[in-house]
Short mmCIF file of C-alpha atoms in Angstrom, two decimals:
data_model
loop_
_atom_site.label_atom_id
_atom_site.label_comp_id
_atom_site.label_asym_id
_atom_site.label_seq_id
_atom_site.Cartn_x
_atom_site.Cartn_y
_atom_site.Cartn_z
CA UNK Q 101 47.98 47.16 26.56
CA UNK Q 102 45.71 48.36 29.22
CA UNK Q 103 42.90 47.16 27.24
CA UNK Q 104 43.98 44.19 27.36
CA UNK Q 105 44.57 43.70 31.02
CA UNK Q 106 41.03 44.67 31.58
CA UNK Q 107 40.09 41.82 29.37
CA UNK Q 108 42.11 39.04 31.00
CA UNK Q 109 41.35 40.66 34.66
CA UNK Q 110 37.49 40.38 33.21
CA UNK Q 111 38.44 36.91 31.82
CA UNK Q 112 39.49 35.51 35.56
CA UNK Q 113 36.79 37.00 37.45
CA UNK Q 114 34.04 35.48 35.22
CA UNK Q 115 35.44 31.78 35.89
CA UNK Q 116 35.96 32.41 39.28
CA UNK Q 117 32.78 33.69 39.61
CA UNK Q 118 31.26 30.69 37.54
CA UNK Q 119 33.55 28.33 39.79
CA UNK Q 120 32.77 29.28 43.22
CA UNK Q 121 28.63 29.98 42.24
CA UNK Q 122 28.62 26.10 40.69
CA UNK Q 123 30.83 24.78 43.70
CA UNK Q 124 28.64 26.10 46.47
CA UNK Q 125 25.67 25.27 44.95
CA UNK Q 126 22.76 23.73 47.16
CA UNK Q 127 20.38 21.10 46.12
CA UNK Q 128 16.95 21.54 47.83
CA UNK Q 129 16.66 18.24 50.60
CA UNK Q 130 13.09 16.76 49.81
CA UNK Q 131 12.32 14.29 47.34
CA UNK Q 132 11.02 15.52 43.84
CA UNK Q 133 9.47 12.82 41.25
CA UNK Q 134 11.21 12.68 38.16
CA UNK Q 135 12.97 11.22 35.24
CA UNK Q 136 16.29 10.21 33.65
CA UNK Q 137 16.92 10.47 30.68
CA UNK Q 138 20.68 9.15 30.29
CA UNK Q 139 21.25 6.01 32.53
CA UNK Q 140 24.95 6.34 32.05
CA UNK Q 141 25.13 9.85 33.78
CA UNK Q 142 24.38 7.41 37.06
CA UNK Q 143 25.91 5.19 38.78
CA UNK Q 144 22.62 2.21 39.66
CA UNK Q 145 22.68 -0.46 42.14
CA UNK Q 146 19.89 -2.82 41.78
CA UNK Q 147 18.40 -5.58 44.82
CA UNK Q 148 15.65 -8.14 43.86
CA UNK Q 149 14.36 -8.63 46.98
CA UNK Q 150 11.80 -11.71 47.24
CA UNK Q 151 9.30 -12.11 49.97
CA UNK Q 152 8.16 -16.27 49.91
CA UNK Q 153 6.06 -17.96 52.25
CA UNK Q 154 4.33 -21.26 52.48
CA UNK Q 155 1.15 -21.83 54.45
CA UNK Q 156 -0.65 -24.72 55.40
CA UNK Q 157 -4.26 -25.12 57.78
CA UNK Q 158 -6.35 -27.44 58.58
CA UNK Q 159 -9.60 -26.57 58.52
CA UNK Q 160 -12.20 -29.35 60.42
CA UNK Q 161 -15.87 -27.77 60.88
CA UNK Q 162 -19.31 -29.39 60.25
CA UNK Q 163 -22.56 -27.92 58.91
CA UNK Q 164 -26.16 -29.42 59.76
CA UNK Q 165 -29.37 -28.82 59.04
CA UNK Q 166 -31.34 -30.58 60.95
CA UNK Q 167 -35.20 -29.77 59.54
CA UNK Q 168 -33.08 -30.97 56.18
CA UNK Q 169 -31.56 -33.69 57.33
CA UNK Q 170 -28.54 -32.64 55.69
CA UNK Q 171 -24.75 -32.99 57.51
CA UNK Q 172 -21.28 -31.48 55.79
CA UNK Q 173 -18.02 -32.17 57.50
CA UNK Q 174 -14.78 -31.21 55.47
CA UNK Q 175 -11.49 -32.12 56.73
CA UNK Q 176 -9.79 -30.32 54.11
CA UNK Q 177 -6.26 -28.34 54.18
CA UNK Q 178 -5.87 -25.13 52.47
CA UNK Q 179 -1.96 -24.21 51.57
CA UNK Q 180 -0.24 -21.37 49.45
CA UNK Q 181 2.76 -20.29 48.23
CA UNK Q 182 3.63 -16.99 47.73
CA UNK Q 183 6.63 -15.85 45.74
CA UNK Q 184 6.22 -11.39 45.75
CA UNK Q 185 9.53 -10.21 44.27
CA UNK Q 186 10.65 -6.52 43.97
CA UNK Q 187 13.07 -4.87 42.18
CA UNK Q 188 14.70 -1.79 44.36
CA UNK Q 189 16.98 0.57 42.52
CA UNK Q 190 19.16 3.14 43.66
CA UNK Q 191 20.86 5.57 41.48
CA UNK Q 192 23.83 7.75 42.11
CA UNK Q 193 24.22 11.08 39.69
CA UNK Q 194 28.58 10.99 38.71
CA UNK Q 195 28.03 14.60 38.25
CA UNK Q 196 29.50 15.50 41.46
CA UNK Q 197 29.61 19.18 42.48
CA UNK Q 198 32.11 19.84 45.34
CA UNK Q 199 30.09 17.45 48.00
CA UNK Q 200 26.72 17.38 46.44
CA UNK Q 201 25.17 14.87 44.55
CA UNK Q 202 22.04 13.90 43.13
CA UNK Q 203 20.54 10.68 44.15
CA UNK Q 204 17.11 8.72 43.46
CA UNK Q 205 15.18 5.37 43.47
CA UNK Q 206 12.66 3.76 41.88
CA UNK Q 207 10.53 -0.32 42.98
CA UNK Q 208 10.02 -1.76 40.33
CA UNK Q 209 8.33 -4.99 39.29
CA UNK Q 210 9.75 -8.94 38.56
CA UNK Q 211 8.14 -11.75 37.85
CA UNK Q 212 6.29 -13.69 40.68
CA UNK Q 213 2.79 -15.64 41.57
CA UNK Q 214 0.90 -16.82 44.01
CA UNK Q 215 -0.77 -20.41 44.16
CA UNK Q 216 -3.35 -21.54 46.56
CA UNK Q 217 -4.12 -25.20 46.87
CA UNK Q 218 -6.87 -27.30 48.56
CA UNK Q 219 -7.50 -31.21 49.44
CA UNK Q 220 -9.06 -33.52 51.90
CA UNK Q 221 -12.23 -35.38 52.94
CA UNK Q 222 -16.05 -33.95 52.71
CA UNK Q 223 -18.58 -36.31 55.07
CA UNK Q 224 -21.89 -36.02 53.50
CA UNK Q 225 -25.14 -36.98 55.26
CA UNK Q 226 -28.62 -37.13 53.91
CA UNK Q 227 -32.11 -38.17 54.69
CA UNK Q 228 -32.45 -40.14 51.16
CA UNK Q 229 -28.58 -41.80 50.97
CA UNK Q 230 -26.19 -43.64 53.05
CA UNK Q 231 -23.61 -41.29 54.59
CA UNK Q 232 -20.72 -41.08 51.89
CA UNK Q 233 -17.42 -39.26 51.21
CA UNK Q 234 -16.40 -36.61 48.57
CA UNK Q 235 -12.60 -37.58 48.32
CA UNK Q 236 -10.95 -33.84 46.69
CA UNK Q 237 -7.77 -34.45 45.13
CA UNK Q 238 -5.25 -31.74 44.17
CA UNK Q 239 -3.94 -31.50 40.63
CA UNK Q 240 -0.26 -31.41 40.48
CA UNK Q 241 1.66 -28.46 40.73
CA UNK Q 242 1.93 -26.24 38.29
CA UNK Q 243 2.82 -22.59 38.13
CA UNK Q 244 0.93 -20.94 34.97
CA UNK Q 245 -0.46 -17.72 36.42
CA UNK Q 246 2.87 -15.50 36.38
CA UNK Q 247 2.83 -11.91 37.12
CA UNK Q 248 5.74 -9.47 36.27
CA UNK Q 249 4.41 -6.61 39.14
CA UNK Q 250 2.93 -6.63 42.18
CA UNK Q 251 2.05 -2.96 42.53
CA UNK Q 252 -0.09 -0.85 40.10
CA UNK Q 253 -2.68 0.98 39.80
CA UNK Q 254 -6.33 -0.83 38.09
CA UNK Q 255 -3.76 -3.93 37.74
CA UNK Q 256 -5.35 -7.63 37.52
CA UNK Q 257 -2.73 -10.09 39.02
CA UNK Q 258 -3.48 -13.86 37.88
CA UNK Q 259 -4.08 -16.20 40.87
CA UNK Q 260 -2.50 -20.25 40.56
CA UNK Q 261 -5.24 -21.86 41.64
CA UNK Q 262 -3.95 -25.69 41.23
CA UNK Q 263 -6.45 -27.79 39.80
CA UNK Q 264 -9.36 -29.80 42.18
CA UNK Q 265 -10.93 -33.40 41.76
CA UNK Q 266 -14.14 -34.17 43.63
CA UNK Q 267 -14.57 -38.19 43.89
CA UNK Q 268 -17.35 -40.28 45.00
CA UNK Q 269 -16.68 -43.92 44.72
CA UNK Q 270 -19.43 -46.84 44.59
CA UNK Q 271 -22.10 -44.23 44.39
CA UNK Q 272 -25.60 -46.07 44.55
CA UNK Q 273 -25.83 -45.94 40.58
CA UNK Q 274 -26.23 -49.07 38.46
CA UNK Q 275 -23.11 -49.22 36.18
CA UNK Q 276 -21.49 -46.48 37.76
CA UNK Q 277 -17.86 -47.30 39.75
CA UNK Q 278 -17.22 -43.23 40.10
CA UNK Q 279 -18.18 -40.12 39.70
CA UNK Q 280 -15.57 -37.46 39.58
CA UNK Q 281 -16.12 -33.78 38.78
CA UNK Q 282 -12.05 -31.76 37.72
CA UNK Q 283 -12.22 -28.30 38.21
CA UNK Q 284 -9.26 -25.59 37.23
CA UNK Q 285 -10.51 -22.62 37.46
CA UNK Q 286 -8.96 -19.06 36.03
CA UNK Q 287 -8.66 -16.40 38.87
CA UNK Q 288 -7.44 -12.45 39.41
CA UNK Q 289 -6.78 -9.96 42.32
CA UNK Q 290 -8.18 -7.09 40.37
CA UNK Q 291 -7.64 -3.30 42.19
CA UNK Q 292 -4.85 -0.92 42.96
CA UNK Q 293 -1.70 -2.12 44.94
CA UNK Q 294 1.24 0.30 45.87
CA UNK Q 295 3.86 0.03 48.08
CA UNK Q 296 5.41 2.72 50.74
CA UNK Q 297 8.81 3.13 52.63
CA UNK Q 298 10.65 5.91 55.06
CA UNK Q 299 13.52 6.92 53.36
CA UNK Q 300 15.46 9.84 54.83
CA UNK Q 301 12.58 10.31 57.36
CA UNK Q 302 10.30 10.81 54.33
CA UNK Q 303 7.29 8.99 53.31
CA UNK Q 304 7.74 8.13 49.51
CA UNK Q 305 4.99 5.62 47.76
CA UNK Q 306 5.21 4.04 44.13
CA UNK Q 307 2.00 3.44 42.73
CA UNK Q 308 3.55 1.84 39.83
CA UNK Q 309 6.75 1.01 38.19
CA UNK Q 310 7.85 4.45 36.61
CA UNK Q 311 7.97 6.69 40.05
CA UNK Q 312 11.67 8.06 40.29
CA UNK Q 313 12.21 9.90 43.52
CA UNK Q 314 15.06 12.30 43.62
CA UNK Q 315 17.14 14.04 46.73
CA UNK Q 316 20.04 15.64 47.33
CA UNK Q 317 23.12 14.03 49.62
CA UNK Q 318 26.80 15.33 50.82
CA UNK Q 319 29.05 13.30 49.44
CA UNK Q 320 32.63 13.65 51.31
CA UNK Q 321 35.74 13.34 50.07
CA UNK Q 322 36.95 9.79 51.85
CA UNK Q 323 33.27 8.25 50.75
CA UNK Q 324 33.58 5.21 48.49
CA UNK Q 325 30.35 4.05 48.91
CA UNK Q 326 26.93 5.54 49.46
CA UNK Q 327 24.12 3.73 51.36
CA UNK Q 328 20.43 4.50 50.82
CA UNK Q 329 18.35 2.65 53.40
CA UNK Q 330 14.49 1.98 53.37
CA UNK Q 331 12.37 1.45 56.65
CA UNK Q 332 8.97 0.63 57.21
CA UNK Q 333 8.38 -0.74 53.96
CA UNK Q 334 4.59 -1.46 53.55
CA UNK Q 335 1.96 -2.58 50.91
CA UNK Q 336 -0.83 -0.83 50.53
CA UNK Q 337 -4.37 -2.59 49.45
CA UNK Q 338 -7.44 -0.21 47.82
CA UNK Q 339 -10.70 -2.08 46.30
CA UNK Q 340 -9.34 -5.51 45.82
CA UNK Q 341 -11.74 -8.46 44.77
CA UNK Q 342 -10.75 -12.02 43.87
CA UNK Q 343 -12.60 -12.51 40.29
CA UNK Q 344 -13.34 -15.82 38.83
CA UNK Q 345 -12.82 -15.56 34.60
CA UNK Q 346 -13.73 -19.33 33.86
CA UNK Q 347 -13.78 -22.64 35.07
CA UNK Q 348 -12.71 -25.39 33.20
CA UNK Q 349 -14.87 -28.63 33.84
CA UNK Q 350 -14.63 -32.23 33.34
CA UNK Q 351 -17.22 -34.98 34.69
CA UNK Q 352 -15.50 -38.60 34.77
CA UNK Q 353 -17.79 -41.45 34.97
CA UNK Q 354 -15.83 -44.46 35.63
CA UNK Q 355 -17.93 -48.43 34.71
CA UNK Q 356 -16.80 -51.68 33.82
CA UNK Q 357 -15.94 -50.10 30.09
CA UNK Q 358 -13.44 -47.48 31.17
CA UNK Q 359 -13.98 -43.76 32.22
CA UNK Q 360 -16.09 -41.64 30.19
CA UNK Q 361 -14.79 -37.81 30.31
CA UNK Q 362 -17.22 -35.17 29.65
CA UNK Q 363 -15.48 -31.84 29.15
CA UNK Q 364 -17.27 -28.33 30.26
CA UNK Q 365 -15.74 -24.81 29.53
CA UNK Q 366 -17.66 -21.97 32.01
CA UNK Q 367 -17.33 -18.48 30.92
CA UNK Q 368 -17.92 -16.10 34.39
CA UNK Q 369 -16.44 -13.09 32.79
CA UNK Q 370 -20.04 -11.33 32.72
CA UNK Q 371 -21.13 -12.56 36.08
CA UNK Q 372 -20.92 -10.36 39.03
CA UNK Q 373 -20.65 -11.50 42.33
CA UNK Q 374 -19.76 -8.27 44.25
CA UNK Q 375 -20.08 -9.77 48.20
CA UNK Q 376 -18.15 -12.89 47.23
CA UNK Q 377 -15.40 -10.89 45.05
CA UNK Q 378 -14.70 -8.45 47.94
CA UNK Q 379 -14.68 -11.04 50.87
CA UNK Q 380 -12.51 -13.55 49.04
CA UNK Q 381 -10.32 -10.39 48.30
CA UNK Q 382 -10.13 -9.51 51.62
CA UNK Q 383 -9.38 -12.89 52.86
CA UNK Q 384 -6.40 -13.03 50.05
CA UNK Q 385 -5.05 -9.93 51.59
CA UNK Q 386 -5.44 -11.28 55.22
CA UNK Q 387 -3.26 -13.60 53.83
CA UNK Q 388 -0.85 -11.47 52.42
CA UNK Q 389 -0.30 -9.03 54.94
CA UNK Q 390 -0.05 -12.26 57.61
CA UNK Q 391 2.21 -14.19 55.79
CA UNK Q 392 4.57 -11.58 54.20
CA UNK Q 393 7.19 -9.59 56.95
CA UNK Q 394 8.86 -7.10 55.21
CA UNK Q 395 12.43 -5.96 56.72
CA UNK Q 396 14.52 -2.99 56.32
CA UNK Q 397 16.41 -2.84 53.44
CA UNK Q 398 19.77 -1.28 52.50
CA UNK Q 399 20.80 -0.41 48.63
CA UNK Q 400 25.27 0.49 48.36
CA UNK Q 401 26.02 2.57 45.41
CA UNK Q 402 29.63 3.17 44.49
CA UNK Q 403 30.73 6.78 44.23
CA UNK Q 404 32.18 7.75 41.05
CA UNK Q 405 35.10 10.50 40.92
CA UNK Q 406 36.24 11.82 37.45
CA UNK Q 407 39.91 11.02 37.49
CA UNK Q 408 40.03 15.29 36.71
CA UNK Q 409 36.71 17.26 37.30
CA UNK Q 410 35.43 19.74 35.19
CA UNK Q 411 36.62 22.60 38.17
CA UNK Q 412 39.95 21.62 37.78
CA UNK Q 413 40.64 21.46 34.16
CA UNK Q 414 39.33 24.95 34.03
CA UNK Q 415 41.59 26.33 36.68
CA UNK Q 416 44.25 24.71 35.09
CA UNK Q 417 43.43 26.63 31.54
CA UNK Q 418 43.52 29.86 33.94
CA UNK Q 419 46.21 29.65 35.55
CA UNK Q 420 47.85 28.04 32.18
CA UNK Q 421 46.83 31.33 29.95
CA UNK Q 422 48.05 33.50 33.16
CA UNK Q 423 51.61 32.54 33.00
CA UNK Q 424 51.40 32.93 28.97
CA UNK Q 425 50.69 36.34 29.25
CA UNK Q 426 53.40 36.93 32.00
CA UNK Q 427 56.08 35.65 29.39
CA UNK Q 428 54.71 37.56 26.62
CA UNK Q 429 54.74 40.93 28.59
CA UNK Q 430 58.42 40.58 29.45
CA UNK Q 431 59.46 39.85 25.94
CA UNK Q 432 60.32 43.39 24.46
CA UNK Q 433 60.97 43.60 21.03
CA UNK Q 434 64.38 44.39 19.77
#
C-alpha cells in the first residue's frame, strides 16, 4: 500500500511539474527566420496589396547642330502604368500555451507588369531636305510581359514596352507615299529587388518569396483577433539595368500598289551596353520609387481556442484517477 502511494504521489507531481514548466514557458521576443512545415497547425490571413499608378509627361526639347545643319524637336509624351502587387501573409500558431503564441509572416509574390508607352511629333531639319515630320504612333495596348514577383534576388522582370511606328509621309522619293519603320522591342529590369518593413520596432527584409519571420506574442484571454501591423514599408534597388533582348522590325513602304512590309528580327542578347543599361535602369527606378507610395499596412488573424486544451484534459485524467483511488481505498474486503 505504501508503495503505492509513493507512486501516485510521484504520478501527480510529474504532471504538475510538466504542467506548470509548459504553461510558463517564454518564447524569446525577436524575429527568427524559419519554416512551416504543417499549414494547418496555423491559423493564415492573407492581403494582396496592389500599388498602380499611371503617368503621363510631356516632354518638348530641341537639339541643333549648327556646323551640321541638323535640328531635332520631339513633342512626344512618355506614359506608364504600373501594376506592383504583393502578397502579405500573416500566420497565427493554434498551439496556444497559456498566453503565448507563435506568430510569423512572409511577402510574397503575384502577378503584375509594368508598361511604358511613347508617341508624338519629331521636327527634323537638314541642310540637304525640306524640314519634315517623323509622326510616332503607339501600338495598341497590350499587356504580354507578366511577372509573378517583384522582389528577388538575380531576378529579370519583363518590361511592356507597347509597340512604336515611325512615319514619314510624301518623303521626296519617286514612287514612295510612306515610309514607316514598327518597332516592339523585348525588354528586362535585370538585378536584385527586396523589400523591407518595421514590424514590432524591428527591421525585417525579404529578399525573396520563401523568408518566414517568426516572433513570439501574449495572447489574452478576451482576444478574438490578433493584428500584425507593418510600417515603413520600402523597396530596396541593388545593380539594376534595363536590358534590351530583341527588337522586332518591320519597314512599310507604302506606293500606288499597296504597302510593301519588310520584316526584321534583331537579336541584342550578346550586346552590351553597360552606360545605357544602368542609366535607363536608374531612370526606371526614379520612376518607381516616384510614382509608387507605399502605406502602412495592417494583417487580422483570428485566434483559435481548442474547445478543451491539452492542460485541461490532463488535469482532468488527474484529478479523475485521484478520486478512483479514494473509492478503492475505502472499499475493505469482507
Amino acid at each position: 500500500m505504501k508503495f503505492q502511494k509513493l507512486t501516485f504521489s510521484l504520478l501527480i507531481s510529474i504532471l504538475m511539474l510538466f504542467i506548470v514548466g509548459n504553461t510558463n514557458q517564454n518564447l524569446v521576443s525577436a524575429f527568427e527566420i524559419g519554416t512551416i512545415e504543417d499549414k494547418n497547425d496555423w491559423v493564415i490571413s492573407s492581403k494582396i496589396t496592389n500599388y498602380s499608378n499611371d503617368f503621363n509627361a510631356k516632354m518638348v526639347f530641341a537639339f541643333e547642330n549648327e556646323t551640321l545643319g541638323i535640328g531635332l524637336y520631339p513633342y512626344l509624351t512618355f506614359h506608364t502604368d504600373f501594376n506592383v502587387p504583393f502578397n502579405l501573409t500573416g500566420y497565427l500558431n493554434k498551439d496556444l500555451k497559456k498566453e503565448n503564441a507563435t506568430y510569423g509572416i512572409q511577402v510574397s509574390g503575384y502577378p503584375g507588369n509594368i508598361t511604358l508607352g511613347l508617341n508624338g511629333t519629331i521636327i527634323v531639319k537638314t541642310p540637304i531636305t525640306d524640314t519634315f515630320f517623323i509622326e510616332i504612333e503607339e501600338g495598341t495596348a497590350e499587356i504580354k510581359a507578366n511577372f509573378f514577383s517583384f522582389i528577388g534576388e538575380n531576378i529579370s522582370l519583363p518590361i511592356n514596352f507597347n509597340s512604336m511606328k515611325f512615319t514619314i509621309n510624301d518623303p521626296d522619293i519617286a514612287n514612295i507615299s510612306s515610309i514607316s519603320l514598327e518597332i516592339d522591342p523585348e525588354m528586362y529590369l535585370e538585378g536584385s529587388i527586396s523589400l523591407s518593413a518595421i514590424v514590432d520596432d524591428q527591421e525585417l527584409e525579404w529578399k525573396t518569396s520563401d523568408e518566414f519571420y517568426f516572433d513570439s506574442v501574449n495572447i489574452n484571454k478576451d482576444m478574438n483577433d490578433f493584428a500584425l501591423f507593418l510600417q515603413n514599408i520600402t523597396l530596396n534597388f541593388q545593380d539594376l539595368s534595363l536590358r534590351i533582348k530583341r527588337i522586332n522590325t518591320s519597314i512599310i513602304l507604302g506606293t500606288e500598289l499597296g504597302n510593301f512590309d519588310f520584316d526584321y528580327d534583331i537579336n541584342l542578347q550578346n550586346v552590351e551596353w553597360v552606360e545605357g543599361q544602368q542609366t535607363a535602369g536608374e531612370f526606371l527606378v526614379f520612376l518607381i520609387d516616384t510614382l509608387i507610395n507605399m502605406d502602412d499596412l495592417v494583417i487580422f488573424m483570428t485566434v483559435f481556442r481548442a474547445p478543451i486544451s491539452l492542460y485541461s484534459t490532463l488535469i482532468a485524467i488527474v484529478l479523475f484517477s485521484s478520486i478512483v483511488y479514494v473509492k478503492r481505498k475505502k472499499i475493505k474486503p469482507k
